[in-house]
mmCIF file of C-alpha atoms in Angstrom:
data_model
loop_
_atom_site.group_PDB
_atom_site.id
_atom_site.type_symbol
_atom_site.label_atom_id
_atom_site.label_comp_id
_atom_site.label_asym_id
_atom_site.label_seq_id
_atom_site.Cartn_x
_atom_site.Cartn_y
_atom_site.Cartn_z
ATOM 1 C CA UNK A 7 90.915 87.923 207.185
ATOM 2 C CA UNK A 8 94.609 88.039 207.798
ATOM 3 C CA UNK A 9 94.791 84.940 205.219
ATOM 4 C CA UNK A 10 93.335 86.615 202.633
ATOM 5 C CA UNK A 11 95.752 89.856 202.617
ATOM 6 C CA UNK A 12 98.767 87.447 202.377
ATOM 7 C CA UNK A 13 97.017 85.855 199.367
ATOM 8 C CA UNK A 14 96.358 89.160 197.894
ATOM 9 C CA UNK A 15 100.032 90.022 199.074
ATOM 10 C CA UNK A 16 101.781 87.037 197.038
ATOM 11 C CA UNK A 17 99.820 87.814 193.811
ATOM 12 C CA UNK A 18 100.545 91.318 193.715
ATOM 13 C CA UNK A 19 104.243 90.168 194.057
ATOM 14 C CA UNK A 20 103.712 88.029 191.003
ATOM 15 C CA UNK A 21 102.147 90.653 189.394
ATOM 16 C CA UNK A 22 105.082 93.269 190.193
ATOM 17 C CA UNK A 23 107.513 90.552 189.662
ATOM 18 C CA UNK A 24 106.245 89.793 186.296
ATOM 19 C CA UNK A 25 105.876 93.359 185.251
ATOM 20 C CA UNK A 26 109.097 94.027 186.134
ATOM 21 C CA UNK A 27 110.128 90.959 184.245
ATOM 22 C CA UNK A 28 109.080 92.416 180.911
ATOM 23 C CA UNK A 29 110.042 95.892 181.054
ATOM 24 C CA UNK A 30 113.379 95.142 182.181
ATOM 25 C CA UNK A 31 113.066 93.211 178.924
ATOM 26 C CA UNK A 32 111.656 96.742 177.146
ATOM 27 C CA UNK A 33 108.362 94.939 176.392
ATOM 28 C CA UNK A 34 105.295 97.306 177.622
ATOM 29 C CA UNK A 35 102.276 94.381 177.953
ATOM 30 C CA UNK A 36 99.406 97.104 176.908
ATOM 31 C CA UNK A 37 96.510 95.768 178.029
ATOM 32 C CA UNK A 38 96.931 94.583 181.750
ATOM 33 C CA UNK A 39 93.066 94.364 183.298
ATOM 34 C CA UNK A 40 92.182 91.608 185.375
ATOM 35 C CA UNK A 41 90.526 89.360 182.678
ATOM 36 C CA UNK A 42 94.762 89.519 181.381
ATOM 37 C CA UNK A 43 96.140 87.842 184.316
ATOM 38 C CA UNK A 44 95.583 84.055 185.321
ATOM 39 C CA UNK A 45 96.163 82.239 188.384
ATOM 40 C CA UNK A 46 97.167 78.343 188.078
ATOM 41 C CA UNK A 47 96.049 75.542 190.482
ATOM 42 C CA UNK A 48 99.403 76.065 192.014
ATOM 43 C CA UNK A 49 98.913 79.533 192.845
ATOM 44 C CA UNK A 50 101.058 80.657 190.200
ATOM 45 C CA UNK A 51 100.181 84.030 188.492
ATOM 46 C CA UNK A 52 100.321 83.939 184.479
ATOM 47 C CA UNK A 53 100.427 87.460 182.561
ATOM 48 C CA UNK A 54 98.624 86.721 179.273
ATOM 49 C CA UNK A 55 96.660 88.482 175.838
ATOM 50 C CA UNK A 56 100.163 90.406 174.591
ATOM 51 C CA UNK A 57 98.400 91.584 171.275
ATOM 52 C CA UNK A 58 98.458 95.339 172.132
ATOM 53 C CA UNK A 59 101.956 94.501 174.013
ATOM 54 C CA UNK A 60 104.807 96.824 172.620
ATOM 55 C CA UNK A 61 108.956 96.499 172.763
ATOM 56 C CA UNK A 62 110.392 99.868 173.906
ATOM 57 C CA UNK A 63 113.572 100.420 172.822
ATOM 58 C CA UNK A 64 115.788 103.368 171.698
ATOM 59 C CA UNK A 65 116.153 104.902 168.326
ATOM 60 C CA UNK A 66 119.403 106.581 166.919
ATOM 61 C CA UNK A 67 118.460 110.152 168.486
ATOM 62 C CA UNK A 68 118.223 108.596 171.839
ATOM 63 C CA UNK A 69 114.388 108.860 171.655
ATOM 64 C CA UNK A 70 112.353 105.792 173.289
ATOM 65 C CA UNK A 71 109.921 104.562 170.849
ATOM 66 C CA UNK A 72 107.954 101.474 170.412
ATOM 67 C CA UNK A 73 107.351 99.047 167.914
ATOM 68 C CA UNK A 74 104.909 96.205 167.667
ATOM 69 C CA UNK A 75 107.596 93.621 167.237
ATOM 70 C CA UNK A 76 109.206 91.881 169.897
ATOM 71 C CA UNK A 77 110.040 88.283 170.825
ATOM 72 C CA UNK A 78 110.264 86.584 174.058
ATOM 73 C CA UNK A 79 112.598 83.705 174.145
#
């Protein structure tokens, strides 16, 4: 029902929000399924598993490439 596309709504948002989060930080997650993303008792949306994530970032020709090393805080 109409409650359950708001729900679906809001987490999406998270999800976007999150995404957006970490590549505006050049860190590509790499492995975002459903089993990746958790949803507290609060309703808040957690991104998790960032073993195959990757930090984009660009080399002295100007070329994007990754690199397995990247720190978040």
């Amino acid at each position: 029902g109409p409650a359950d596309n708001v729900d679906f709504r809001q987490i999406t948002l998270q999800i976007v929000l999150g995404l957006a989060f970490l590549h505006g930080n050049s860190i590509i997650h790499g492995d975002l399924k459903p089993g990746n993303i958790l949803r507290t008792r609060c309703g808040a949306i957690k991104l998790v598993d960032f073993g195959a994530a990757q930090s984009l970032f660009a080399g002295r020709d100007g070329a994007a490439t990754t690199s397995k090393r990247f720190s978040l805080g």
